[in-house]
Amino acid sequence: MASTVTRRPGYGQLLRTRGAWTFLVPGFAARQPFAMLTISIVLLVQHTTGSYGVAGAAAAVTGVSMALCAPYGGRLADRYGQRAVLLPGVLLHALSGLTLTALALIHAPLWALFAAAVPTGASVPQIGPMVRARWGVKLQGSPLMNTAAAFESVTDELTFVFGPLLATALCTTVAPAAGLVTEASLTLLGGLLFAASKGTQPAVAGARHARVEHVSALRVPGVRVLVVAFLGIGSVFGGMQVSLAAFTESIGEPGLNGVLYGVFAAGNMLSGIVCGAVAWKAAPRRRLVVGYGALALTASGLWTAHSVPLLAGLGLLVGMCIAPALITGYTLVEDLVPAGARTEAFTWLTGAVALGQAVAVTVAGQLEDRLWAGAGFLVPAGGTVLAFATLAALRSRLTPRPRNLTVARGVGHRAPVTVD
């Protein structure tokens, strides 16, 4: 039986993990609004200002703020517990999001929108990394970890199928502010439900112990390489959101925006399901390089699409290439980073996606305003090609260090500790 599990770890076995459902269900509810945030800001601000450049800039401030603050939130969660970070975070996020909505509706100056966007992004709850950290506790040393990484990627992408569709439908059929109001409300409700699930969160060391033993996940060379790769993935998400909105508006079919983005996210989700069901023989480092090369290649063709069917087809292919890169990157964290810093490591990667998305939204918005409808698709092409070149050059840093090596900390006469 044990050898069978090693060869073919599957979703059924993963979901039978004891206690998993106690954090999976509230975790799904809590992360759903994340996929609504950027597109809700873009659609609302573009409606009130008439500029995709301004809308992209406002969304970018939110993304940059999240990217800069998320790793510190992850470090605090590792040190003090997820619940201690979540409870004040979701309250601040809901309040900030509603403030940003009100300022946009009264046509407040751009600096005021930026001022509200900063706490909105800084307080985005990092539910995905927290769920992954909980899987790490449940499955420590298990071959199901790759399956769990795939499952989480599928869950993330499921939110990116429904999130943009819901936000677009609310903004275009109910009111321009409906998307952002709904996002703030769902974040508050889902975050509180997830925080209430205390039994499965990772154990928390005392603050005094954490100050002595904690080492930032960013000091691991492989994590820095993965951050660059995830920046490129973020450029795809940001570039697609703005460019699809501009393209569908230019052809007089703004409602297709959510549909086309949903096709893109569906490709991501479907390939994620397949990745989790396959017993891979190739090493994760090799899979990441090959998969990322395919992503760069397909993303480079987006700007050439001038029809809805062609754009849908290319978007599907791009989405299918993203999931393997995301899954493999998250799987590598389990091998590269000690257990006590994994939530932080996951948030660095999530933050990198947000930062790449923020930069892409800004640049793509400027290109859409100044060039042709669809010019923003040049951003995913450039972002993924640059990230792939970096990944290929520095791939040796993704080799995990041997486990169970004893390393002296060099602090007084403390006993050596084991590298996880």
Coordinates of C-alpha atoms in Angstrom, one line a residue:
M1 CA 0.0 0.0 0.0
A2 CA 2.8 2.4 0.9
S3 CA 4.5 2.0 -2.5
T4 CA 1.2 2.6 -4.3
V5 CA 0.8 5.9 -2.4
T6 CA 4.3 7.0 -3.3
R7 CA 3.7 6.3 -7.0
R8 CA 0.2 7.7 -7.4
P9 CA -0.7 10.2 -4.7
G10 CA -4.2 11.5 -5.7
Y11 CA -6.8 14.1 -4.8
G12 CA -9.0 11.5 -3.1
Q13 CA -6.4 10.5 -0.7
L14 CA -5.4 14.2 -0.1
L15 CA -9.0 15.2 0.7
R16 CA -9.3 12.3 3.2
T17 CA -6.5 13.9 5.2
R18 CA -7.8 14.2 8.7
G19 CA -9.0 17.7 9.5
A20 CA -8.4 19.1 6.0
W21 CA -12.0 20.2 5.4
T22 CA -12.0 22.3 8.5
F23 CA -9.7 24.8 6.8
L24 CA -10.4 24.1 3.1
V25 CA -14.0 25.3 3.1
P26 CA -13.5 28.6 5.0
G27 CA -10.2 29.0 3.1
F28 CA -12.0 28.9 -0.2
A29 CA -14.6 31.4 0.9
A30 CA -11.9 33.7 2.2
R31 CA -9.7 33.8 -0.9
Q32 CA -12.6 34.2 -3.4
P33 CA -12.6 38.0 -3.2
F34 CA -8.9 38.3 -3.9
A35 CA -9.5 37.7 -7.6
M36 CA -12.1 40.4 -7.7
L37 CA -10.0 43.2 -6.3
T38 CA -7.9 44.4 -9.2
I39 CA -10.5 44.2 -11.8
S40 CA -13.1 45.9 -9.5
I41 CA -10.7 48.8 -9.0
V42 CA -9.9 49.1 -12.7
L43 CA -13.6 49.1 -13.7
L44 CA -14.7 51.5 -11.0
V45 CA -11.9 54.1 -11.5
Q46 CA -12.0 53.9 -15.3
H47 CA -15.8 54.6 -15.1
T48 CA -15.3 57.6 -12.9
T49 CA -12.2 59.0 -14.6
G50 CA -12.5 57.7 -18.2
S51 CA -8.8 56.6 -18.2
Y52 CA -7.4 53.2 -18.2
G53 CA -4.0 54.7 -17.2
V54 CA -5.4 56.3 -14.1
A55 CA -7.4 53.1 -13.3
G56 CA -4.3 51.0 -13.7
A57 CA -2.3 53.3 -11.5
A58 CA -4.8 53.1 -8.7
A59 CA -4.9 49.3 -9.0
A60 CA -1.1 49.2 -9.1
V61 CA -0.7 51.1 -5.9
T62 CA -2.9 48.5 -4.2
G63 CA -0.8 45.7 -5.7
V64 CA 2.5 47.3 -4.7
S65 CA 1.3 47.8 -1.2
M66 CA 0.2 44.2 -1.0
A67 CA 3.5 42.9 -2.4
L68 CA 5.6 45.0 0.1
C69 CA 3.5 44.1 3.1
A70 CA 2.4 40.5 2.5
P71 CA 5.8 38.9 3.4
Y72 CA 5.8 40.8 6.7
G73 CA 2.3 39.5 7.4
G74 CA 3.5 36.0 6.6
R75 CA 6.4 36.5 9.0
L76 CA 4.0 37.7 11.7
A77 CA 1.8 34.7 11.1
D78 CA 4.7 32.3 11.5
R79 CA 5.7 34.0 14.7
Y80 CA 2.4 34.9 16.4
G81 CA -0.2 32.7 14.6
Q82 CA -2.5 33.1 11.6
R83 CA -5.5 34.2 13.6
A84 CA -3.6 37.1 15.3
V85 CA -2.8 38.5 11.9
L86 CA -6.1 37.8 10.2
L87 CA -8.6 39.4 12.6
P88 CA -7.3 42.9 12.4
G89 CA -6.3 42.5 8.8
V90 CA -9.7 41.7 7.4
L91 CA -11.3 44.5 9.4
L92 CA -8.8 47.0 8.0
H93 CA -9.2 45.7 4.5
A94 CA -13.0 46.0 4.5
L95 CA -12.8 49.6 5.8
S96 CA -10.1 50.6 3.4
G97 CA -11.9 49.1 0.4
L98 CA -15.2 50.9 1.2
T99 CA -13.3 54.2 1.7
L100 CA -11.6 53.7 -1.7
T101 CA -15.0 53.1 -3.3
A102 CA -16.5 56.3 -1.8
L103 CA -13.6 58.4 -2.9
A104 CA -13.8 57.2 -6.4
L105 CA -17.6 57.9 -6.6
I106 CA -17.2 61.5 -5.4
H107 CA -14.4 62.0 -8.0
A108 CA -11.7 62.6 -5.3
P109 CA -8.3 63.7 -6.6
L110 CA -5.8 61.0 -7.6
W111 CA -3.7 61.4 -4.5
A112 CA -6.7 60.6 -2.3
L113 CA -7.4 57.4 -4.3
F114 CA -3.7 56.4 -3.8
A115 CA -3.9 57.1 -0.1
A116 CA -6.9 54.7 0.3
A117 CA -5.3 52.1 -2.0
V118 CA -2.3 51.7 0.2
P119 CA -4.1 50.2 3.2
T120 CA -6.4 48.3 0.9
G121 CA -3.5 46.5 -0.6
A122 CA -1.5 46.2 2.6
S123 CA -4.3 44.5 4.4
V124 CA -5.2 41.9 1.8
P125 CA -5.5 38.6 3.8
Q126 CA -2.9 36.0 2.6
I127 CA -5.3 33.1 2.8
G128 CA -3.6 31.0 0.1
P129 CA -0.2 31.0 1.8
M130 CA -1.8 30.3 5.1
V131 CA -3.7 27.3 3.7
R132 CA -0.5 26.0 2.1
A133 CA 1.3 26.3 5.4
R134 CA -1.5 24.2 7.0
W135 CA -1.0 21.5 4.4
G136 CA 2.7 21.6 5.2
V137 CA 1.9 20.7 8.8
K138 CA -0.6 18.0 7.9
L139 CA 1.6 16.4 5.1
Q140 CA 5.1 16.9 6.4
G141 CA 7.4 14.5 4.4
S142 CA 4.5 13.0 2.5
P143 CA 4.5 12.5 -1.3
L144 CA 1.1 14.2 -1.3
M145 CA 2.7 17.6 -1.0
N146 CA 2.9 18.0 -4.8
T147 CA -0.7 17.0 -5.0
A148 CA -1.6 19.6 -2.3
A149 CA 0.3 22.2 -4.2
A150 CA -1.6 21.3 -7.4
F151 CA -4.9 21.3 -5.5
E152 CA -4.2 24.8 -4.1
S153 CA -3.3 26.1 -7.5
V154 CA -6.6 24.7 -8.9
T155 CA -8.5 26.3 -6.0
D156 CA -6.7 29.6 -6.7
E157 CA -7.6 29.4 -10.3
L158 CA -11.2 28.5 -9.6
T159 CA -11.5 31.8 -7.8
F160 CA -10.0 33.5 -10.9
V161 CA -12.7 31.9 -13.0
F162 CA -15.5 33.1 -10.9
G163 CA -14.0 36.3 -9.3
P164 CA -13.5 38.3 -12.5
L165 CA -16.8 37.1 -13.9
L166 CA -18.7 38.1 -10.7
A167 CA -16.9 41.5 -10.5
T168 CA -17.5 42.3 -14.1
A169 CA -21.1 41.3 -13.9
L170 CA -21.6 43.4 -10.8
C171 CA -19.8 46.5 -12.2
T172 CA -21.5 46.4 -15.6
T173 CA -25.1 45.4 -14.6
V174 CA -25.6 46.6 -11.0
A175 CA -23.3 49.6 -10.4
P176 CA -19.7 50.5 -11.1
A177 CA -19.0 50.3 -7.3
A178 CA -20.7 47.0 -6.7
G179 CA -17.7 44.9 -7.4
L180 CA -15.4 46.6 -4.8
V181 CA -18.2 46.7 -2.2
T182 CA -18.8 43.0 -2.7
E183 CA -15.1 42.2 -2.5
A184 CA -14.7 44.1 0.8
S185 CA -17.8 42.4 2.3
L186 CA -16.8 38.9 1.2
T187 CA -13.2 39.4 2.5
L188 CA -14.5 40.3 5.9
L189 CA -16.9 37.4 6.2
G190 CA -14.6 34.8 4.7
G191 CA -11.6 36.0 6.7
L192 CA -13.5 35.8 10.0
L193 CA -14.7 32.2 9.2
F194 CA -11.1 31.1 8.3
A195 CA -9.7 32.7 11.4
A196 CA -12.2 30.8 13.5
S197 CA -10.6 27.5 12.4
K198 CA -7.9 27.5 15.0
G199 CA -7.2 23.8 15.3
T200 CA -5.3 23.3 12.1
Q201 CA -3.0 26.4 12.0
P202 CA 0.7 25.8 12.4
A203 CA 2.2 25.7 15.9
V204 CA 3.5 29.1 17.0
A205 CA 6.8 29.5 18.8
G206 CA 7.1 32.1 21.5
A207 CA 8.1 35.6 20.4
R208 CA 11.4 35.4 22.3
H209 CA 12.3 32.1 20.7
A210 CA 11.3 33.4 17.2
R211 CA 13.6 36.5 17.6
V212 CA 16.6 34.2 18.2
E213 CA 15.9 31.5 15.6
H214 CA 14.0 33.2 12.8
V215 CA 15.8 33.7 9.5
S216 CA 14.0 35.4 6.6
A217 CA 12.9 33.1 3.8
L218 CA 14.3 35.7 1.3
R219 CA 17.8 34.8 2.4
V220 CA 17.4 31.4 0.6
P221 CA 18.9 31.9 -2.9
G222 CA 16.3 29.6 -4.5
V223 CA 13.4 31.8 -3.1
R224 CA 14.9 34.9 -4.7
V225 CA 14.9 33.1 -8.1
L226 CA 11.3 32.0 -7.6
V227 CA 10.3 35.5 -6.8
V228 CA 11.6 36.7 -10.2
A229 CA 9.7 33.8 -11.9
F230 CA 6.5 34.8 -10.0
L231 CA 6.9 38.4 -11.0
G232 CA 6.7 37.3 -14.6
I233 CA 3.5 35.3 -13.8
G234 CA 2.1 38.5 -12.2
S235 CA 2.8 40.4 -15.4
V236 CA 0.5 37.9 -17.2
F237 CA -2.4 38.4 -14.8
G238 CA -2.1 42.2 -14.8
G239 CA -1.6 42.6 -18.5
M240 CA -4.5 40.3 -19.3
Q241 CA -6.9 42.1 -17.0
V242 CA -6.4 45.6 -18.4
S243 CA -5.9 44.5 -22.0
L244 CA -8.9 42.3 -22.2
A245 CA -11.1 45.1 -20.7
A246 CA -9.8 47.5 -23.3
F247 CA -10.1 45.1 -26.2
T248 CA -13.7 44.1 -25.4
E249 CA -14.7 47.7 -24.9
S250 CA -13.1 48.6 -28.3
I251 CA -15.3 46.1 -30.1
G252 CA -18.4 47.2 -28.2
E253 CA -18.7 44.0 -26.1
P254 CA -17.5 44.9 -22.5
G255 CA -19.4 42.0 -21.1
L256 CA -17.0 39.6 -22.8
N257 CA -14.2 40.8 -20.6
G258 CA -15.1 38.4 -17.8
V259 CA -15.8 35.6 -20.2
L260 CA -12.4 35.9 -21.9
Y261 CA -10.6 36.1 -18.6
G262 CA -12.6 33.2 -17.3
V263 CA -11.4 31.1 -20.3
F264 CA -7.8 32.1 -19.5
A265 CA -8.3 31.1 -15.8
A266 CA -10.1 27.9 -16.8
G267 CA -7.0 26.8 -18.8
N268 CA -5.0 27.4 -15.7
M269 CA -7.4 25.4 -13.5
L270 CA -7.6 22.4 -15.9
S271 CA -3.9 22.1 -16.3
G272 CA -3.5 22.4 -12.5
I273 CA -5.9 19.4 -12.1
V274 CA -3.7 17.4 -14.5
C275 CA -0.5 18.4 -12.8
G276 CA -1.7 17.1 -9.5
A277 CA -2.9 13.8 -10.9
V278 CA 0.4 13.0 -12.6
A279 CA 3.3 11.1 -10.9
W280 CA 6.1 13.2 -12.2
K281 CA 9.5 11.6 -12.9
A282 CA 11.3 14.8 -13.9
A283 CA 12.9 16.9 -11.1
P284 CA 10.9 20.0 -10.1
R285 CA 13.7 22.3 -11.2
R286 CA 13.6 20.9 -14.8
R287 CA 9.8 21.0 -14.9
L288 CA 9.8 24.6 -13.9
V289 CA 12.3 25.7 -16.5
V290 CA 10.5 23.8 -19.3
G291 CA 7.1 24.9 -18.2
Y292 CA 8.1 28.5 -17.9
G293 CA 9.6 28.4 -21.4
A294 CA 6.2 27.3 -22.7
L295 CA 4.6 30.2 -20.8
A296 CA 6.9 32.8 -22.3
L297 CA 6.3 31.4 -25.8
T298 CA 2.5 31.4 -25.6
A299 CA 2.3 34.8 -23.8
S300 CA 4.4 36.3 -26.6
G301 CA 1.7 35.7 -29.1
L302 CA -1.2 37.5 -27.3
W303 CA -0.6 40.9 -28.8
T304 CA -1.1 39.4 -32.3
A305 CA -4.7 38.4 -31.6
H306 CA -7.3 40.6 -33.3
S307 CA -10.5 38.5 -32.9
V308 CA -12.4 37.1 -29.9
P309 CA -12.0 33.4 -30.9
L310 CA -8.2 33.8 -31.5
L311 CA -7.8 35.7 -28.2
A312 CA -9.8 33.1 -26.3
G313 CA -7.7 30.3 -27.8
L314 CA -4.4 32.0 -27.0
G315 CA -5.6 32.9 -23.5
L316 CA -6.5 29.3 -22.9
L317 CA -3.0 28.2 -23.8
V318 CA -1.4 30.8 -21.7
G319 CA -3.5 29.8 -18.7
M320 CA -2.6 26.1 -19.3
C321 CA 1.1 27.1 -19.0
I322 CA 0.8 29.1 -15.8
A323 CA -0.5 26.3 -13.5
P324 CA 2.6 24.0 -13.9
A325 CA 4.9 26.9 -13.1
L326 CA 3.0 28.0 -10.0
I327 CA 2.6 24.4 -8.7
T328 CA 6.2 23.5 -9.2
G329 CA 7.4 26.8 -7.6
Y330 CA 5.3 26.2 -4.5
T331 CA 6.4 22.6 -4.4
L332 CA 10.1 23.7 -4.4
V333 CA 9.4 25.9 -1.4
E334 CA 8.8 22.8 0.7
D335 CA 12.3 21.6 -0.2
L336 CA 14.2 24.9 -0.1
V337 CA 12.8 26.6 3.0
P338 CA 12.8 25.5 6.7
A339 CA 9.3 24.8 8.1
G340 CA 9.3 27.8 10.4
A341 CA 9.6 30.3 7.5
R342 CA 7.3 28.7 4.9
T343 CA 4.3 31.0 5.4
E344 CA 6.7 33.9 4.8
A345 CA 8.2 32.2 1.8
F346 CA 4.7 31.6 0.3
T347 CA 3.8 35.2 0.9
W348 CA 6.9 36.4 -0.9
L349 CA 5.8 34.4 -3.9
T350 CA 2.2 35.7 -3.6
G351 CA 3.5 39.2 -3.1
A352 CA 5.7 38.8 -6.2
V353 CA 2.7 37.9 -8.3
A354 CA 0.9 41.0 -6.9
L355 CA 3.9 43.2 -7.6
G356 CA 4.2 41.9 -11.1
Q357 CA 0.5 42.4 -11.6
A358 CA 0.7 45.9 -10.3
V359 CA 3.5 46.9 -12.6
A360 CA 1.8 45.2 -15.5
V361 CA -1.5 47.0 -14.8
T362 CA 0.2 50.3 -14.8
V363 CA 2.2 49.8 -18.0
A364 CA -0.6 48.0 -19.9
G365 CA -2.9 50.9 -19.0
Q366 CA -0.5 53.4 -20.4
L367 CA -0.1 51.4 -23.5
E368 CA -3.8 51.1 -24.0
D369 CA -4.3 54.8 -23.6
R370 CA -1.4 55.8 -25.9
L371 CA -1.3 53.1 -28.6
W372 CA -3.9 50.6 -29.9
A373 CA -6.5 48.5 -28.2
G374 CA -4.6 45.3 -27.2
A375 CA -1.2 47.0 -27.0
G376 CA -1.2 46.0 -23.3
F377 CA -0.6 42.4 -24.3
L378 CA 3.0 43.3 -24.9
V379 CA 3.4 43.4 -21.2
P380 CA 2.9 39.7 -20.5
A381 CA 5.2 38.9 -23.4
G382 CA 8.0 41.1 -22.0
G383 CA 7.5 40.1 -18.4
T384 CA 7.6 36.3 -19.0
V385 CA 10.6 36.4 -21.4
L386 CA 12.7 38.4 -19.0
A387 CA 11.7 36.1 -16.1
F388 CA 12.4 33.0 -18.1
A389 CA 15.9 34.3 -19.0
T390 CA 16.6 34.9 -15.3
L391 CA 15.2 31.5 -14.3
A392 CA 17.3 29.6 -17.0
A393 CA 20.5 31.4 -15.9
L394 CA 20.0 30.8 -12.2
R395 CA 18.3 27.5 -12.2
S396 CA 21.2 25.8 -10.2
R397 CA 20.0 27.8 -7.1
L398 CA 16.8 25.8 -7.1
T399 CA 18.6 22.6 -6.0
P400 CA 17.5 21.9 -2.5
R401 CA 20.2 21.5 0.2
P402 CA 20.6 18.1 1.7
R403 CA 18.3 17.4 4.5
N404 CA 19.2 16.5 8.1
L405 CA 22.4 18.4 8.1
T406 CA 23.5 19.9 11.4
V407 CA 24.4 23.5 11.2
A408 CA 25.7 25.6 14.1
R409 CA 24.0 28.8 14.8
G410 CA 26.9 30.6 16.4
V411 CA 24.9 32.1 19.2
G412 CA 26.7 31.6 22.5
H413 CA 26.7 27.9 23.4
R414 CA 23.4 27.1 21.9
A415 CA 22.9 23.5 20.7
P416 CA 23.2 23.0 16.9
V417 CA 19.9 22.8 15.0
T418 CA 18.8 20.6 12.2
V419 CA 18.1 22.1 8.7
D420 CA 14.6 21.2 7.7

